[in-house]
Amino acid sequence: MISIASLVEWSIKSLVLITIILGGFAYLTLFERRTLARMQTRIGPNRAGPAGLLQPVADGIKLMFKEELIPDRADKVLFILAPIITVVPVLLLLAVIPLGPDIELFGQEISLGLASEIDVGLLFILAVASIAVYGIVIAGWSSYSKYSLLGGLRATAQMVSYELALGLAIVGPILLAGSMSVAEIVADQRSLWYVVLQPIGFLIFLIASVAEINRAPFDMPEAEQELTGGYLTEYSGMKFALFFMAEYGKMIAISFVTATVFLGGYWGPFVDRIGLLGPVYLFAKVVALLFFIIWIRATLPRLRYDRLMAFGWKVLLPVGLLNVVITGGLIVVLDL
Amino acid sequence: MLEGQMEVTVDELRGLVSERAIQGETMLLNMGPQHPSTHGVLRLILELDGETIVNLVPDIGFLHTGIEKNMEAMTYEKALVMTDRMDYLNNLGSNLCYCLAVEKLVELDVPPRAQVVRVLLTELTRIASHLLWLGTHALDLAAMSVFLYTWREREILMDIFEMCSGQRMMTSYFRPGGLWRDIPQGFEGAVKQFLELFPERIREYESLLTENPIYIERTKGIGVISTEEALEIGLTGPILRATGLPFDMRKAQPYSSYEQFDFEVPIATNGDTYDRYIVRMEEMRQSLNIVRQALDRLPEGPFRSNNRKFVPPPRSELGHSMEAVIHHFKLWTEGFLAPKGAVYVPVESPRGVLGCYLVGDGGPKPRRVHFHAPSFANLQALPMLSRGHLVADVIAIISSLDPILGDSDR
């Protein structure tokens, strides 16, 4: 039987996790715009509220009052469903990430994470993250617009080329920890982060995850210069905002995953004594990764989508396989 | 709108696209005139097989404003302001081309100071135009920061133009016979500051693009054209020079004292998008070189011709010279008369050879003005360059041609 107490606990934790994504999404847009502006000798939004802090609110209100246009011959059901399919998986991703070590609260042992102990945590991440791409593909196909169609096609092509590499990059940490549970993978990194043991795996994961979240330089499905927004072309108002929420939510979620699997998760100095420091370290790592993602957007041109496919199949996949073989071999030889 | 009205019959496109498109085997995609990367209001009809270009049909004329016809209704001096509005990124270069044509028609001499200032400002315009090209070219490939960096430097140049003429873009600073005013105080200092700053900034742009593997992948081997093909369809400017032919009007047929300046004509060999980038980057350096020389040798003396039949007298003379008042009145009411005859003056604009064909009929207004616009000629290469490439490459190729629709449509 599930007790009422644990139901309440799960509800509170879920709310906190969803708030992290939604609130994070709003302020990540501001963070991105201010950071990009700073890198590009501009000022960025600084009018709404002190230092532009109310800008996300202003944007949200604006988008809510925009007219929702649906193209005449679009498949209306799928057209409305697509942004929902894109957003929901993003909200689920954080469920398996432990935010900190177990802490003592109200005389009880409480774990900072919703379901970080489940045995298939990493599989869950891979599976759920891939669902979001279907939203993009469906959006492209249901819009009845040629630009959207091309965006959807690119998303399909992109999906098959990086997902394998993404999966292979995670195999290294799984082998090292001997478990697919995220909690155990983090616990195993207490003394040494996996980025040290798995530098190649980390690089592959970083590249593939940027492709996974459709960010520059892998933002071909959007490609406003070529496809005028690709799958987003026909969307307006809140449906458009949902796609944006999904993109930035995925940025946050994938940064959490990267920090957890390769950068030691919540571990840092004194975490073993003061458990509440854990989330602070984790957030710091996530912000650093987000900054990195924004930084490459400011620096790099976009790849061509056929080059990304070639890169995924001819470089990332073989290197990822080699990495798995070497890691496995070393584990057997050195008996780690 | 009713459903039937939205259909465009494919028959209208017969002959422009392949039979496969008529049967619905390949996709026809309309790109522009409202599209972020067609550099203005260029419209393209793409025939796509997947994302591969089978055929490309450029459709121009959305920015046609009848400039040439309008000029026929104006006196020679007033028609000058129309030239700013043609190629709005090469405003001073267009001014120069038209002024040279008028001066050739009426056989008017230009004092050396004006000639050197014209060279100096035209080269600054070339840099400004190339800066805008570089920024938008990089932006089309999604390297967004370069765009804002080039804009920063272009602002300095715009300030310099404003300092001279009072206008950032619609300068009308060169007039038949010389300049509108002498260069203002502080002009030389401002140009000197730019000269010191800019080489470092070019290195900054290059550090973001020249050796960037993604940039190289997006541009090397994209839109290749050989010298013979380029000459056949009349390409000029950096596109022609990127194929290896060092053809530059400033060297081939020097005008406005270009023969006194020491500069190179940069070329590259492959004729692809990357080489066009390399050529334009080097051209900015050479232009900087010319500006430096012009500033060093800037001669003293009058800034416009003393021929009162064509150039208005200075305001100071109007109070005490009856003759000056008469000249002033004649020039600003009727304008000067040009003899019967036709002249053609080609100059090197940032985009290639810009030619002005001017016919006079003895009256105060030109009988016919026609411009050979480099953007128009260069856009002809687009279908040929794009065939077989991907949609993403078409964007790179368009921007590498650097078309200005105001220039091609006029």
XYZ file of C-alpha atoms in Angstrom:
746
model
C 0.000 0.000 0.000
C 1.177 3.496 -0.744
C 0.926 5.615 2.320
C -0.543 9.118 2.297
C 2.743 10.499 3.611
C 4.711 9.205 0.658
C 2.040 10.486 -1.741
C 2.422 13.950 -0.253
C 6.206 13.633 -0.441
C 6.090 12.681 -4.125
C 3.691 15.481 -4.946
C 5.901 18.074 -3.297
C 9.021 16.715 -5.006
C 7.290 16.640 -8.398
C 6.170 20.205 -7.944
C 9.682 21.277 -7.048
C 11.159 19.514 -10.074
C 8.574 20.981 -12.473
C 9.158 24.408 -10.955
C 12.880 24.030 -11.578
C 12.210 23.384 -15.266
C 9.502 26.023 -15.732
C 11.095 28.771 -13.644
C 14.460 27.812 -15.039
C 13.077 28.050 -18.566
C 11.853 31.590 -17.991
C 15.102 32.822 -16.524
C 17.284 30.812 -18.872
C 15.867 32.870 -21.757
C 16.906 36.009 -19.920
C 20.291 34.530 -18.999
C 20.864 33.580 -22.632
C 19.868 36.950 -23.992
C 22.002 38.848 -21.509
C 24.997 36.560 -22.006
C 24.746 36.690 -25.792
C 24.390 40.453 -25.629
C 27.490 40.730 -23.486
C 29.452 38.578 -25.918
C 28.206 40.589 -28.880
C 28.888 44.077 -27.542
C 25.211 44.725 -26.946
C 23.249 45.397 -23.770
C 20.346 42.990 -23.988
C 16.921 43.325 -22.357
C 17.267 45.577 -19.311
C 14.050 47.599 -19.280
C 11.424 45.336 -17.695
C 12.127 45.371 -13.983
C 15.540 45.772 -12.321
C 18.247 44.545 -14.733
C 15.530 43.167 -16.984
C 14.455 40.585 -14.411
C 10.797 40.895 -15.365
C 11.478 40.385 -19.063
C 10.383 36.709 -19.033
C 7.087 37.794 -17.442
C 6.577 40.391 -20.136
C 7.364 37.839 -22.830
C 4.971 35.350 -21.308
C 2.117 37.852 -21.142
C 2.756 38.918 -24.707
C 2.701 35.365 -26.021
C -0.459 34.518 -24.088
C -2.369 37.337 -25.725
C -1.160 36.541 -29.221
C -3.619 35.142 -31.703
C -3.408 31.399 -32.113
C -3.245 30.762 -35.821
C -3.810 27.317 -37.253
C -3.113 26.947 -40.967
C -6.215 26.216 -43.005
C -5.247 22.777 -44.174
C -3.188 21.699 -41.192
C -4.067 18.479 -39.412
C -5.607 20.261 -36.448
C -5.431 17.438 -33.897
C -1.768 16.708 -34.547
C -0.972 20.390 -34.906
C -2.208 21.025 -31.347
C -0.810 17.761 -30.023
C 2.730 18.386 -31.292
C 3.774 21.080 -28.772
C 2.312 19.007 -25.945
C 4.252 15.921 -27.004
C 7.383 18.061 -27.053
C 6.919 19.635 -23.629
C 5.703 16.768 -21.426
C 8.799 14.528 -21.709
C 10.981 17.473 -20.783
C 9.112 17.894 -17.515
C 9.654 14.202 -16.734
C 13.402 14.125 -17.307
C 14.447 15.427 -13.904
C 12.542 12.671 -12.095
C 15.529 10.335 -11.988
C 18.177 12.926 -11.079
C 19.260 13.028 -7.427
C 19.649 16.671 -6.417
C 21.647 15.924 -3.295
C 22.511 13.258 -0.734
C 19.841 12.002 1.648
C 19.168 14.579 4.337
C 17.556 14.613 7.738
C 14.344 16.670 7.748
C 11.562 16.655 10.382
C 13.262 13.657 11.963
C 13.035 11.650 8.777
C 15.555 10.500 6.212
C 14.530 12.198 2.944
C 16.166 11.610 -0.436
C 16.561 14.683 -2.631
C 15.187 13.197 -5.809
C 11.920 11.753 -6.980
C 12.910 8.337 -8.274
C 16.688 8.421 -8.471
C 16.996 4.880 -7.062
C 15.173 3.100 -9.886
C 17.357 0.557 -11.631
C 16.852 1.811 -15.185
C 17.375 5.537 -14.569
C 19.684 6.133 -17.533
C 17.464 4.141 -19.886
C 14.556 6.264 -18.696
C 16.469 9.427 -19.608
C 17.328 8.159 -23.086
C 13.810 6.925 -23.732
C 11.991 10.006 -22.519
C 14.383 12.456 -24.185
C 13.772 10.790 -27.556
C 9.997 11.210 -27.343
C 10.325 14.969 -27.620
C 11.709 14.632 -31.147
C 8.415 13.098 -32.254
C 6.726 16.345 -31.310
C 9.026 18.190 -33.684
C 8.499 15.677 -36.478
C 4.719 15.769 -36.018
C 4.747 19.568 -35.915
C 6.631 19.600 -39.198
C 4.304 17.164 -40.922
C 0.998 18.495 -39.616
C 1.571 22.176 -40.413
C 0.877 21.868 -44.152
C 3.786 24.121 -44.926
C 6.790 23.214 -47.009
C 9.260 24.900 -44.704
C 7.826 23.034 -41.725
C 7.976 19.795 -43.674
C 11.669 20.304 -44.392
C 12.234 21.057 -40.701
C 10.448 17.842 -39.746
C 12.519 15.890 -42.259
C 15.707 17.298 -40.835
C 14.625 16.442 -37.306
C 14.055 12.839 -38.404
C 17.438 12.646 -40.071
C 19.120 14.219 -37.084
C 17.402 11.901 -34.619
C 18.756 8.728 -36.176
C 22.291 10.088 -36.395
C 22.971 11.220 -32.854
C 20.837 8.950 -30.666
C 23.156 5.974 -31.088
C 26.184 8.027 -30.155
C 24.337 9.428 -27.161
C 23.499 5.913 -25.982
C 27.060 4.672 -26.467
C 28.511 7.609 -24.542
C 26.478 6.625 -21.495
C 27.690 3.020 -21.616
C 31.072 4.043 -20.155
C 29.652 5.378 -16.872
C 27.286 2.414 -16.692
C 30.224 0.010 -16.949
C 32.232 1.935 -14.370
C 29.408 2.094 -11.865
C 28.155 -1.355 -12.671
C 24.609 -0.040 -12.551
C 22.080 1.907 -14.571
C 20.706 3.599 -11.512
C 21.530 7.289 -11.517
C 21.818 7.342 -7.735
C 24.539 4.695 -7.811
C 26.372 6.387 -10.654
C 26.520 9.583 -8.614
C 27.505 7.753 -5.423
C 30.375 6.114 -7.325
C 31.776 9.515 -8.342
C 32.357 10.629 -4.771
C 36.127 10.537 -5.049
C 36.648 10.903 -8.802
C 34.374 12.402 -11.437
C 33.713 10.268 -14.495
C 34.832 13.068 -16.788
C 38.384 12.140 -15.751
C 37.902 8.438 -16.409
C 35.734 8.958 -19.511
C 36.997 12.113 -21.292
C 36.065 10.797 -24.750
C 32.695 9.583 -23.573
C 32.095 13.015 -22.038
C 32.940 14.793 -25.293
C 30.696 12.512 -27.334
C 27.895 12.970 -24.846
C 28.293 16.740 -24.883
C 28.178 16.943 -28.694
C 25.339 14.459 -29.046
C 23.310 16.120 -26.315
C 23.588 19.530 -27.988
C 22.272 17.828 -31.123
C 19.570 16.177 -29.049
C 18.248 19.506 -27.807
C 18.464 21.116 -31.275
C 20.755 23.890 -30.193
C 23.324 25.715 -32.289
C 25.384 24.537 -34.105
C 22.959 21.645 -34.586
C 19.730 23.642 -34.862
C 18.945 22.544 -38.425
C 15.260 21.728 -37.808
C 14.730 25.397 -36.912
C 17.376 27.059 -39.085
C 15.696 30.438 -39.309
C 18.135 31.553 -42.008
C 17.231 28.677 -44.306
C 13.838 27.349 -43.271
C 12.536 30.516 -41.597
C 12.053 28.598 -38.368
C 11.448 25.126 -39.824
C 8.870 23.211 -37.810
C 8.079 26.405 -35.850
C 7.107 28.404 -38.946
C 3.337 28.068 -38.607
C 3.112 28.221 -34.818
C 2.109 31.306 -32.885
C 1.025 32.328 -29.408
C 1.202 29.829 -26.575
C 1.821 26.860 -28.870
C 4.958 28.615 -30.039
C 5.802 29.342 -26.406
C 5.418 25.638 -25.592
C 8.036 24.733 -28.181
C 10.328 27.309 -26.701
C 9.637 26.008 -23.238
C 10.534 22.531 -24.478
C 13.787 23.725 -26.026
C 14.977 25.591 -22.966
C 13.585 22.974 -20.580
C 15.585 20.369 -22.481
C 18.670 22.530 -22.199
C 18.266 22.553 -18.428
C 17.389 18.878 -18.171
C 20.259 17.736 -20.376
C 22.661 19.910 -18.370
C 21.414 18.187 -15.217
C 22.016 14.800 -16.834
C 25.508 15.761 -18.033
C 26.435 17.161 -14.633
C 25.098 14.075 -12.908
C 26.593 11.404 -15.130
C 29.986 12.966 -15.839
C 30.631 15.883 -13.490
C 30.044 14.211 -10.155
C 26.418 15.233 -9.705
C 25.908 16.900 -6.361
C 29.397 16.051 -5.025
C 31.672 18.831 -3.939
C 33.635 19.833 -0.833
C 31.803 19.279 2.511
C 28.726 17.701 0.926
C 29.157 14.631 3.119
C 28.819 16.819 6.221
C 26.255 19.417 5.078
C 23.860 17.643 2.714
C 22.091 20.812 1.605
C 25.284 21.950 -0.149
C 24.637 19.187 -2.721
C 21.913 20.971 -4.694
C 24.016 24.151 -4.665
C 26.970 22.391 -6.297
C 24.687 20.687 -8.778
C 23.071 23.981 -9.767
C 26.478 25.599 -10.159
C 27.562 22.819 -12.528
C 24.311 23.108 -14.462
C 24.721 26.864 -14.884
C 28.285 26.342 -16.097
C 27.063 23.842 -18.699
C 24.247 26.166 -19.771
C 26.765 28.958 -20.176
C 28.844 26.651 -22.358
C 25.848 25.861 -24.575
C 25.075 29.562 -24.978
C 28.720 30.317 -25.636
C 28.978 27.909 -28.556
C 25.791 29.382 -29.976
C 27.478 32.780 -30.055
C 30.613 31.390 -31.677
C 29.899 28.654 -34.188
C 28.168 28.615 -37.572
C 25.540 25.973 -38.198
C 26.454 22.592 -39.631
C 24.707 21.304 -42.717
C 22.361 18.489 -41.810
C 23.985 15.971 -44.123
C 27.320 16.788 -42.485
C 25.816 16.182 -39.060
C 24.602 12.780 -40.224
C 28.023 11.973 -41.634
C 29.615 13.201 -38.406
C 27.221 11.129 -36.300
C 27.665 7.919 -38.250
C 31.303 8.147 -39.319
C 32.928 9.818 -36.321
C 30.819 9.742 -33.173
C 29.547 6.176 -33.570
C 32.917 4.437 -34.212
C 34.676 6.503 -31.554
C 31.868 5.742 -29.104
C 32.120 2.016 -29.849
C 35.881 2.100 -29.436
C 35.454 3.925 -26.163
C 33.089 1.234 -24.895
C 35.471 -1.547 -25.922
C 38.477 0.126 -24.295
C 36.556 0.935 -21.122
C 35.261 -2.631 -20.874
C 38.725 -4.057 -21.535
C 40.358 -1.869 -18.912
C 37.721 -2.732 -16.347
C 38.365 -6.432 -16.904
C 42.160 -6.088 -16.974
C 42.487 -3.737 -14.009
C 39.619 -5.393 -12.181
C 38.018 -2.091 -11.196
C -10.123 32.938 -49.072
C -11.625 30.192 -51.183
C -9.561 27.101 -51.673
C -9.310 27.373 -55.430
C -7.903 30.875 -55.310
C -4.863 29.813 -53.382
C -3.620 27.527 -56.116
C -0.944 28.727 -58.496
C -1.108 26.720 -61.672
C 2.016 24.786 -62.345
C 1.608 25.602 -66.034
C 2.877 29.108 -65.339
C 6.185 27.572 -64.390
C 6.479 25.254 -67.390
C 9.831 25.775 -69.032
C 11.393 27.204 -65.887
C 11.410 23.965 -63.933
C 11.810 20.358 -65.015
C 9.014 18.058 -66.165
C 9.343 16.160 -62.911
C 8.126 19.191 -60.993
C 5.078 19.532 -63.263
C 4.171 15.929 -62.517
C 4.599 16.524 -58.813
C 7.641 14.307 -58.400
C 9.845 17.076 -57.084
C 8.801 19.831 -54.701
C 8.525 23.478 -55.682
C 9.435 25.792 -52.841
C 8.882 29.512 -52.938
C 11.650 31.367 -51.116
C 11.166 35.060 -50.655
C 10.599 37.897 -51.368
C 9.965 37.904 -47.611
C 12.677 35.579 -46.423
C 15.380 36.357 -43.869
C 18.280 35.276 -46.040
C 17.551 36.500 -49.537
C 19.284 39.815 -48.825
C 16.364 42.084 -49.489
C 13.460 41.208 -51.694
C 14.896 38.554 -53.942
C 12.412 35.804 -54.713
C 13.568 32.332 -55.617
C 11.549 29.398 -56.853
C 13.385 26.276 -55.839
C 12.735 22.889 -57.336
C 13.795 20.412 -54.696
C 14.461 16.720 -54.745
C 14.591 16.101 -51.013
C 16.766 19.042 -50.038
C 18.818 18.951 -53.247
C 18.316 21.772 -55.715
C 17.221 20.563 -59.142
C 16.389 24.007 -60.505
C 16.439 27.523 -59.204
C 14.562 30.430 -60.750
C 15.437 33.890 -59.440
C 12.664 36.457 -59.679
C 13.775 40.057 -59.318
C 12.030 43.400 -59.626
C 10.365 43.714 -56.224
C 12.465 46.772 -55.464
C 12.089 48.408 -58.855
C 11.577 52.120 -58.248
C 12.128 53.549 -61.708
C 15.291 55.366 -60.739
C 16.703 55.589 -64.258
C 13.474 56.976 -65.684
C 13.124 59.433 -62.816
C 16.580 60.784 -63.489
C 15.471 61.843 -66.969
C 13.044 64.270 -65.387
C 15.687 65.990 -63.262
C 18.570 68.320 -63.988
C 22.004 66.731 -63.966
C 22.793 67.923 -60.475
C 19.437 66.971 -58.965
C 19.504 63.517 -60.548
C 22.551 62.779 -58.424
C 20.496 62.102 -55.301
C 18.870 59.150 -57.054
C 22.213 57.374 -57.261
C 22.428 57.092 -53.457
C 19.228 55.138 -53.497
C 20.343 52.587 -56.080
C 23.018 50.586 -54.390
C 22.394 51.817 -50.876
C 25.556 50.179 -49.550
C 27.770 51.789 -52.135
C 26.223 55.250 -51.977
C 29.439 57.213 -52.456
C 30.636 54.816 -55.150
C 27.416 55.353 -57.107
C 27.762 59.105 -56.621
C 31.264 58.858 -58.022
C 30.210 56.814 -61.038
C 27.485 59.278 -61.986
C 29.652 62.344 -61.343
C 32.428 60.935 -63.520
C 29.922 60.352 -66.308
C 28.557 63.899 -66.085
C 32.070 65.340 -65.930
C 33.036 63.324 -68.993
C 29.944 64.503 -70.873
C 30.452 68.192 -70.143
C 34.285 67.952 -70.065
C 34.655 69.300 -66.569
C 37.923 69.037 -64.636
C 38.059 68.022 -61.013
C 40.760 69.509 -58.748
C 43.262 67.045 -57.248
C 42.036 67.506 -53.680
C 38.535 66.476 -54.642
C 39.870 63.494 -56.546
C 41.830 62.201 -53.598
C 38.957 62.766 -51.169
C 36.708 60.885 -53.580
C 39.108 57.951 -53.619
C 39.391 58.011 -49.840
C 35.652 58.032 -49.232
C 34.910 55.500 -51.958
C 37.348 53.086 -50.367
C 35.775 53.638 -46.947
C 32.437 52.872 -48.598
C 33.921 49.698 -49.997
C 34.999 48.676 -46.508
C 31.550 49.517 -45.116
C 29.886 47.484 -47.839
C 32.189 44.513 -47.308
C 31.595 44.748 -43.559
C 27.874 44.507 -44.057
C 28.401 41.668 -46.490
C 30.634 39.805 -44.047
C 28.165 40.222 -41.204
C 25.141 39.049 -43.145
C 27.103 36.250 -44.811
C 28.184 34.928 -41.428
C 24.691 35.400 -40.048
C 23.266 33.364 -42.910
C 25.498 30.538 -41.761
C 24.276 31.215 -38.188
C 27.565 32.660 -36.920
C 25.644 35.481 -35.313
C 28.358 37.290 -33.388
C 30.350 38.263 -36.472
C 27.311 40.207 -37.637
C 27.278 42.377 -34.537
C 31.033 42.885 -34.551
C 31.021 44.095 -38.158
C 28.102 46.369 -37.368
C 30.157 47.978 -34.617
C 32.893 48.990 -37.083
C 30.407 49.982 -39.770
C 28.929 52.461 -37.308
C 32.304 54.269 -37.159
C 32.293 54.585 -40.939
C 28.695 55.773 -40.948
C 29.714 58.474 -38.480
C 32.506 59.537 -40.807
C 30.067 59.775 -43.736
C 27.662 61.743 -41.595
C 30.481 64.062 -40.601
C 31.109 64.891 -44.277
C 27.682 64.978 -45.767
C 25.232 65.180 -42.894
C 23.790 61.806 -43.884
C 24.725 58.273 -42.980
C 23.578 56.559 -46.134
C 22.029 59.009 -48.600
C 25.176 61.051 -48.824
C 25.080 62.856 -52.222
C 28.476 64.208 -51.219
C 30.237 64.042 -54.569
C 28.871 66.580 -57.035
C 29.742 67.118 -60.688
C 32.935 69.170 -60.537
C 34.097 68.117 -57.072
C 32.542 67.838 -53.657
C 29.548 69.390 -51.957
C 31.690 70.895 -49.173
C 35.276 70.596 -48.155
C 36.008 67.811 -45.690
C 35.124 69.017 -42.190
C 37.416 69.593 -39.234
C 38.155 66.432 -37.356
C 37.669 64.279 -40.439
C 41.307 63.323 -40.751
C 41.511 62.461 -37.068
C 38.436 60.250 -37.292
C 39.799 58.401 -40.319
C 43.185 57.995 -38.611
C 41.505 56.469 -35.590
C 39.687 54.032 -37.819
C 42.926 53.147 -39.594
C 44.555 52.285 -36.299
C 41.621 50.271 -35.032
C 40.545 48.325 -38.055
C 43.448 45.905 -38.797
C 43.005 44.414 -35.341
C 39.281 44.048 -35.942
C 39.780 42.241 -39.269
C 41.923 39.729 -37.401
C 39.062 39.342 -34.931
C 36.587 38.419 -37.674
C 39.076 36.084 -39.259
C 39.731 34.316 -35.982
C 36.032 33.417 -35.910
C 35.741 32.203 -39.504
C 38.873 31.640 -41.585
C 40.038 28.475 -39.857
C 36.741 27.412 -38.364
C 36.175 23.819 -39.568
C 32.406 24.253 -39.703
C 32.760 27.432 -41.739
C 35.211 25.784 -44.116
C 32.895 22.812 -44.514
C 29.982 25.099 -45.298
C 31.836 27.176 -47.900
C 34.699 25.199 -49.521
C 33.622 23.684 -52.836
C 30.202 25.337 -52.601
C 29.085 27.298 -55.663
C 32.235 26.785 -57.737
C 32.577 28.749 -60.961
C 35.482 28.831 -63.419
C 36.953 31.955 -64.980
C 35.577 31.086 -68.428
C 32.046 30.521 -67.143
C 32.228 33.687 -65.071
C 33.286 35.733 -68.083
C 30.588 34.159 -70.253
C 27.782 35.402 -68.057
C 29.472 38.687 -67.287
C 30.384 38.290 -63.642
C 32.693 40.931 -62.231
C 34.093 42.012 -58.927
C 35.190 39.704 -56.110
C 33.328 36.762 -57.673
C 35.410 36.988 -60.833
C 38.601 37.657 -58.895
C 37.962 34.593 -56.740
C 38.269 32.506 -59.903
C 41.808 33.774 -60.431
C 41.443 36.658 -62.890
C 42.826 39.904 -61.420
C 40.351 42.148 -63.197
C 39.659 45.384 -61.383
C 38.450 48.612 -62.995
C 40.647 50.619 -60.657
C 43.679 49.025 -62.353
C 42.277 48.237 -65.801
C 41.008 51.739 -66.477
C 42.012 54.011 -63.581
C 39.710 56.896 -62.740
C 39.757 59.685 -60.184
C 43.551 59.411 -59.667
C 43.555 55.701 -58.749
C 46.650 55.320 -60.918
C 48.655 57.205 -58.277
C 47.849 54.705 -55.550
C 49.795 51.619 -54.764
C 47.576 48.610 -54.067
C 47.183 44.970 -54.994
C 44.237 43.246 -56.593
C 43.665 40.195 -54.393
C 42.742 36.983 -56.180
C 42.046 33.385 -55.232
C 42.004 30.285 -57.381
C 39.050 27.989 -56.701
C 36.134 30.306 -57.377
C 34.041 28.897 -54.531
C 32.250 30.602 -51.668
C 35.258 30.361 -49.385
C 37.520 32.042 -51.935
C 35.048 34.879 -52.365
C 35.272 35.368 -48.621
C 39.075 35.360 -48.720
C 39.136 37.851 -51.610
C 36.769 40.269 -49.881
C 38.676 40.095 -46.608
C 41.899 40.924 -48.434
C 40.139 43.697 -50.336
C 39.255 45.353 -47.062
C 42.956 45.372 -46.160
C 43.877 46.827 -49.559
C 41.197 49.496 -49.255
C 42.600 50.392 -45.878
C 45.976 50.708 -47.548
C 44.549 53.103 -50.154
C 42.827 55.164 -47.485
C 46.115 55.464 -45.615
C 47.930 56.669 -48.734
C 45.128 59.099 -49.570
C 45.246 60.590 -46.106
C 49.018 61.006 -46.317
C 48.999 62.766 -49.648
C 45.784 64.773 -49.307
C 46.644 67.862 -51.420
C 45.643 71.366 -50.447
C 43.619 73.463 -52.839
C 40.056 73.918 -54.015
C 37.607 71.119 -53.367
C 35.571 71.782 -56.489
C 36.038 73.134 -59.928
C 36.046 76.884 -60.503
C 34.064 76.568 -63.711
C 31.059 78.687 -62.800
C 29.036 77.363 -65.727
C 28.728 74.005 -63.979
C 29.598 74.523 -60.327
C 27.690 77.000 -58.150
C 29.727 79.894 -56.711
C 30.503 79.936 -52.977
C 27.925 81.704 -50.864
C 30.404 84.418 -49.832
C 30.498 85.746 -53.395
C 26.754 86.186 -53.683
C 26.709 89.400 -51.667
C 29.049 91.398 -53.891
C 29.247 89.750 -57.283
C 26.421 90.184 -59.767
C 27.886 87.472 -61.949
C 27.853 85.007 -59.057
C 24.166 85.723 -58.452
C 23.394 85.084 -62.120
C 25.323 81.812 -62.119
C 23.692 80.757 -58.908
C 20.235 81.552 -60.242
C 20.860 79.785 -63.537
C 22.292 76.677 -61.926
C 19.529 76.255 -59.362
C 16.647 76.967 -61.721
C 17.488 75.669 -65.149
C 20.642 73.727 -64.339
C 23.635 73.501 -66.631
C 23.324 72.435 -70.250
C 25.147 69.357 -71.440
C 26.134 68.827 -75.058
C 24.649 66.196 -77.318
C 26.425 62.932 -76.985
C 26.729 59.728 -75.049
C 29.333 58.625 -72.518
C 29.942 55.437 -70.596
C 31.990 55.369 -67.390
C 32.696 52.110 -65.565
C 33.964 52.111 -61.981
C 34.709 49.323 -59.551
C 31.945 49.036 -56.989
C 32.289 46.602 -54.051
C 30.206 44.173 -56.101
C 31.906 44.538 -59.461
C 31.827 46.842 -62.450
C 29.280 49.584 -62.070
C 28.843 51.471 -65.315
C 26.952 54.667 -66.025
C 25.707 55.275 -69.555
C 24.623 58.875 -69.967
C 23.070 60.499 -73.042
C 22.838 64.266 -73.290
C 20.641 66.104 -75.794
C 21.839 69.661 -75.375
C 19.326 70.441 -72.628
C 19.641 70.650 -68.848
C 18.269 67.146 -68.257
C 19.767 63.853 -69.343
C 18.078 62.203 -72.321
C 18.809 58.748 -70.937
C 20.634 57.387 -67.911
C 21.346 53.730 -67.610
C 23.422 51.856 -65.076
C 25.186 48.589 -65.643
C 24.537 47.111 -62.221
C 26.942 44.464 -60.902
C 24.286 42.823 -58.711
C 22.088 42.220 -61.741
C 24.878 40.548 -63.681
C 26.085 38.562 -60.696
C 22.641 37.231 -59.820
C 22.527 35.521 -63.198
C 25.048 33.035 -61.903
C 22.779 31.898 -59.073
C 20.912 29.049 -60.863
C 24.130 27.695 -62.289
C 25.989 27.842 -58.982
C 23.188 26.313 -56.930
C 22.203 23.287 -58.986
C 22.981 20.063 -57.159
C 23.604 21.731 -53.819
C 21.394 21.698 -50.714
C 18.989 24.373 -49.494
C 21.477 25.383 -46.818
C 24.119 25.915 -49.506
C 21.847 28.144 -51.572
C 21.780 30.529 -48.633
C 25.575 30.532 -48.517
C 25.794 31.038 -52.283
C 23.321 33.932 -52.377
C 25.228 35.762 -49.699
C 28.565 35.025 -51.366
C 27.277 36.787 -54.509
C 26.527 39.829 -52.327
C 23.475 40.969 -54.297
C 21.912 44.308 -53.428
C 18.394 44.306 -54.774
C 18.296 48.081 -54.934
C 21.243 47.803 -57.278
C 19.823 45.074 -59.494
C 16.246 46.397 -59.705
C 16.912 50.154 -59.589
